[in-house]
């Protein structure tokens, strides 16, 4: 008893001492330095750039530091269709990727449990596209869906497409590209939650008078919510900022430009750095707000 | 959804299994099972793991399909109905409470699916029955094992199923809580008057709770009856050893009267009443329960309605409070187990002493099993190893205390 009493009085003191140990700080140091160097510094630089004003010398691409908040007003009024389009395309692509990935992940994670070999094989197939650069894959789709391609000529021969219609350069092509490129990012988190899904909950639902469809809606979907949230975020965030699929060199056209393309053009071609920086900050803030609201609303904290 | 699931069952329905068998790739779980459970009874399926009892339960719930045979609930064929169409609810071994819902929503789940009026009120009522209404807003993960078990019970009971299936629901609880829940379950069953089908491997649990027990082994029912009947008159060596312990001796019938048969067991005559023996000629296995045996330090006078075996040597004495267990080695019959009430202070016999055992002729029983057969029970359920396991368990228990 005496020993126990002694131990409880010294215990917390030791705990605090251990938490303040310099080794922990030392181990954190590389990470902190990395974040300062590669996240915080560029972020501050980006904010500063977004407030710069054109140089009084009048030289193109030269800007002086100022507090020109009007930059934000200008880019929003100039580029609001691109901003809306970006989030619209990203939303549609996310929904399509979810609709395609959920059955796929369910099959791999639940139905294929009894055949581990098949499960691994299917997972490899999901990841396999990563072995080839996504630029090459997107270019390949441009070829596959070009006006002279087998797919498009067949569709036209079957009168499913107007003879003078195109597929590449349309919003549908950009959304197709986004969906295709982000399906693995949707499938993998869905797979990890569905793989752990305890089928006894489904049996219990079935036993409690829920039809298979009701079990899916009331039990399977809520229990796989962490995977759905992770997958949709991993798809929506990069898709909203994507500038490859919508670019004219790939699947996009002149009226499918997304915010990423605008930022790229302002930075690299127009050399309008403040506009590009302001657009980047806007993109980042809107995504932050959307994601925060989404996570709060989906209520997945307690399942994690 | 069929019409009769739309309303509460007024009382339990009887369950009938006709010629059920279930084969999985590579093995047969159930072999031609016929079983009738009368309405309103508390029926236990008892057996070791892998005997087919859980499969039977899942067949009744509709979670598995029988290879052959029919299932009738209240006279209605439900063989081809889906689980959600059957008037049956299950308390699962793992409870399977939905982690994304509150306790209340878990209990109301079945009512909502059937679109019954006032699901919340009925769920509260069911939670009051299991004395957990104050935890209705919690999540299942925030409850203890015993509380979760009661929620699972409330979630099934609230639907007033014609038949309630219990799949070893008490397995995860500690001994004291298990005893308490056994009594509560029994009380609730009597209160609501539903038919309960309880699957368990715990023979004490089955005997405490059930009106009727069916002992299952290797996909078949070995014996069915009231707990006392199974205990007093086991039909097979498996039942004799799975339900409590037994001392079994095999010998040849040497004499028969109208009232009793006399069996020659290693040169000693053992008498068993005709009415208590399933075989009356040829080779017979007779048995007697350890608590029915008396120890003697001198050879008792044979006859006068008592069977005597001995001399034998005491090889182990273990004290367990209410009784003392003696292991006695007989040169021809192997180990005999004796439970003696602790009527005297200290053990009656010591290790190494020579003793005789005797029992009332009326307490013996004769098995139906063919003694020539290799034992149908797994080697780890025979008398000797059960005694050894019990002893080991006791030693560790005492060591912990």
mmCIF file of C-alpha atoms in Angstrom, chain B residues 249-375:
data_model
loop_
_atom_site.group_PDB
_atom_site.id
_atom_site.type_symbol
_atom_site.label_atom_id
_atom_site.label_comp_id
_atom_site.label_asym_id
_atom_site.label_seq_id
_atom_site.Cartn_x
_atom_site.Cartn_y
_atom_site.Cartn_z
ATOM 1 C CA UNK B 249 -18.504 -49.288 -17.150
ATOM 2 C CA UNK B 250 -18.934 -51.774 -19.975
ATOM 3 C CA UNK B 251 -19.799 -55.410 -19.408
ATOM 4 C CA UNK B 252 -21.976 -58.315 -20.493
ATOM 5 C CA UNK B 253 -25.470 -58.972 -19.188
ATOM 6 C CA UNK B 254 -25.277 -62.121 -17.086
ATOM 7 C CA UNK B 255 -28.658 -62.192 -15.465
ATOM 8 C CA UNK B 256 -32.080 -60.712 -16.120
ATOM 9 C CA UNK B 257 -35.089 -60.500 -13.876
ATOM 10 C CA UNK B 258 -38.318 -58.684 -14.589
ATOM 11 C CA UNK B 259 -37.088 -55.704 -12.570
ATOM 12 C CA UNK B 260 -33.351 -55.503 -13.171
ATOM 13 C CA UNK B 261 -30.457 -56.659 -15.279
ATOM 14 C CA UNK B 262 -27.179 -57.774 -13.840
ATOM 15 C CA UNK B 263 -24.017 -56.808 -15.720
ATOM 16 C CA UNK B 264 -20.652 -58.386 -15.221
ATOM 17 C CA UNK B 265 -18.152 -55.539 -15.037
ATOM 18 C CA UNK B 266 -14.581 -56.770 -14.661
ATOM 19 C CA UNK B 267 -15.697 -59.622 -12.435
ATOM 20 C CA UNK B 268 -18.010 -57.524 -10.275
ATOM 21 C CA UNK B 269 -21.744 -57.594 -10.682
ATOM 22 C CA UNK B 270 -23.520 -54.306 -11.288
ATOM 23 C CA UNK B 271 -27.309 -54.251 -11.167
ATOM 24 C CA UNK B 272 -29.359 -51.732 -13.155
ATOM 25 C CA UNK B 273 -33.173 -51.508 -13.169
ATOM 26 C CA UNK B 274 -34.713 -52.670 -16.443
ATOM 27 C CA UNK B 275 -36.660 -49.421 -16.691
ATOM 28 C CA UNK B 276 -33.440 -47.401 -16.511
ATOM 29 C CA UNK B 277 -31.539 -49.333 -19.141
ATOM 30 C CA UNK B 278 -31.952 -48.884 -22.870
ATOM 31 C CA UNK B 279 -30.404 -52.307 -23.645
ATOM 32 C CA UNK B 280 -31.182 -55.522 -21.874
ATOM 33 C CA UNK B 281 -28.920 -58.152 -23.426
ATOM 34 C CA UNK B 282 -25.417 -58.603 -24.735
ATOM 35 C CA UNK B 283 -22.753 -55.994 -24.091
ATOM 36 C CA UNK B 284 -24.043 -53.007 -22.165
ATOM 37 C CA UNK B 285 -22.481 -49.782 -20.914
ATOM 38 C CA UNK B 286 -23.807 -48.845 -17.533
ATOM 39 C CA UNK B 287 -23.133 -45.641 -15.729
ATOM 40 C CA UNK B 288 -23.627 -43.694 -12.565
ATOM 41 C CA UNK B 289 -23.186 -40.014 -11.718
ATOM 42 C CA UNK B 290 -20.205 -39.136 -9.486
ATOM 43 C CA UNK B 291 -22.374 -37.496 -6.810
ATOM 44 C CA UNK B 292 -24.415 -40.700 -6.430
ATOM 45 C CA UNK B 293 -21.349 -42.652 -5.289
ATOM 46 C CA UNK B 294 -20.432 -43.275 -1.666
ATOM 47 C CA UNK B 295 -16.880 -43.910 -0.509
ATOM 48 C CA UNK B 296 -16.049 -46.684 1.925
ATOM 49 C CA UNK B 297 -12.731 -47.414 3.550
ATOM 50 C CA UNK B 298 -13.727 -51.048 4.153
ATOM 51 C CA UNK B 299 -15.495 -53.424 1.782
ATOM 52 C CA UNK B 300 -19.224 -52.824 2.336
ATOM 53 C CA UNK B 301 -21.682 -55.699 2.377
ATOM 54 C CA UNK B 302 -22.944 -56.206 -1.149
ATOM 55 C CA UNK B 303 -26.575 -56.717 -2.056
ATOM 56 C CA UNK B 304 -29.488 -55.003 -0.405
ATOM 57 C CA UNK B 305 -30.061 -52.774 -3.383
ATOM 58 C CA UNK B 306 -26.487 -51.442 -3.629
ATOM 59 C CA UNK B 307 -23.779 -51.950 -6.210
ATOM 60 C CA UNK B 308 -20.214 -52.153 -4.924
ATOM 61 C CA UNK B 309 -16.986 -51.706 -6.830
ATOM 62 C CA UNK B 310 -13.564 -52.030 -5.313
ATOM 63 C CA UNK B 311 -11.031 -52.116 -4.036
ATOM 64 C CA UNK B 312 -9.498 -49.150 -5.813
ATOM 65 C CA UNK B 313 -6.898 -46.579 -4.881
ATOM 66 C CA UNK B 314 -7.419 -42.845 -4.346
ATOM 67 C CA UNK B 315 -5.131 -40.952 -6.739
ATOM 68 C CA UNK B 316 -6.353 -37.391 -6.314
ATOM 69 C CA UNK B 317 -8.427 -35.389 -3.860
ATOM 70 C CA UNK B 318 -9.572 -31.872 -4.701
ATOM 71 C CA UNK B 319 -11.646 -29.740 -2.426
ATOM 72 C CA UNK B 320 -14.127 -27.364 -4.071
ATOM 73 C CA UNK B 321 -16.150 -25.960 -1.194
ATOM 74 C CA UNK B 322 -19.520 -27.679 -1.310
ATOM 75 C CA UNK B 323 -18.023 -30.982 -2.304
ATOM 76 C CA UNK B 324 -14.775 -32.843 -2.626
ATOM 77 C CA UNK B 325 -13.831 -34.590 -5.829
ATOM 78 C CA UNK B 326 -11.978 -37.881 -5.550
ATOM 79 C CA UNK B 327 -10.267 -39.594 -8.444
ATOM 80 C CA UNK B 328 -10.025 -43.300 -7.834
ATOM 81 C CA UNK B 329 -7.990 -45.709 -9.954
ATOM 82 C CA UNK B 330 -9.495 -49.149 -10.394
ATOM 83 C CA UNK B 331 -7.107 -51.762 -11.841
ATOM 84 C CA UNK B 332 -9.636 -52.967 -14.459
ATOM 85 C CA UNK B 333 -12.110 -50.105 -14.840
ATOM 86 C CA UNK B 334 -9.819 -47.123 -15.004
ATOM 87 C CA UNK B 335 -10.535 -43.879 -13.210
ATOM 88 C CA UNK B 336 -13.721 -43.408 -11.237
ATOM 89 C CA UNK B 337 -14.858 -39.929 -10.181
ATOM 90 C CA UNK B 338 -16.641 -39.418 -6.876
ATOM 91 C CA UNK B 339 -18.194 -36.166 -5.639
ATOM 92 C CA UNK B 340 -18.673 -36.335 -1.895
ATOM 93 C CA UNK B 341 -20.620 -33.712 0.031
ATOM 94 C CA UNK B 342 -18.452 -32.149 2.681
ATOM 95 C CA UNK B 343 -20.354 -33.493 5.643
ATOM 96 C CA UNK B 344 -17.216 -34.021 7.712
ATOM 97 C CA UNK B 345 -14.305 -31.716 8.355
ATOM 98 C CA UNK B 346 -11.426 -32.603 6.049
ATOM 99 C CA UNK B 347 -11.316 -35.280 3.405
ATOM 100 C CA UNK B 348 -12.883 -38.646 4.092
ATOM 101 C CA UNK B 349 -10.139 -40.447 2.227
ATOM 102 C CA UNK B 350 -6.540 -39.560 1.470
ATOM 103 C CA UNK B 351 -4.411 -40.067 -1.610
ATOM 104 C CA UNK B 352 -3.071 -43.617 -1.748
ATOM 105 C CA UNK B 353 -5.747 -45.138 0.447
ATOM 106 C CA UNK B 354 -7.654 -48.206 -0.617
ATOM 107 C CA UNK B 355 -11.373 -47.553 -0.947
ATOM 108 C CA UNK B 356 -14.603 -49.082 -2.205
ATOM 109 C CA UNK B 357 -17.422 -47.200 -3.880
ATOM 110 C CA UNK B 358 -21.080 -48.114 -3.730
ATOM 111 C CA UNK B 359 -24.298 -46.705 -5.103
ATOM 112 C CA UNK B 360 -27.994 -47.330 -4.953
ATOM 113 C CA UNK B 361 -29.112 -49.687 -7.713
ATOM 114 C CA UNK B 362 -31.851 -47.165 -8.571
ATOM 115 C CA UNK B 363 -29.230 -44.545 -9.476
ATOM 116 C CA UNK B 364 -27.517 -46.510 -12.236
ATOM 117 C CA UNK B 365 -28.421 -46.213 -15.915
ATOM 118 C CA UNK B 366 -27.774 -48.278 -19.004
ATOM 119 C CA UNK B 367 -26.835 -46.613 -22.304
ATOM 120 C CA UNK B 368 -28.231 -47.262 -25.736
ATOM 121 C CA UNK B 369 -24.800 -46.953 -27.379
ATOM 122 C CA UNK B 370 -23.163 -50.006 -28.830
ATOM 123 C CA UNK B 371 -20.190 -50.485 -26.500
ATOM 124 C CA UNK B 372 -18.213 -52.000 -29.362
ATOM 125 C CA UNK B 373 -18.310 -48.712 -31.247
ATOM 126 C CA UNK B 374 -15.457 -46.372 -30.918
ATOM 127 C CA UNK B 375 -16.675 -43.515 -28.761
#
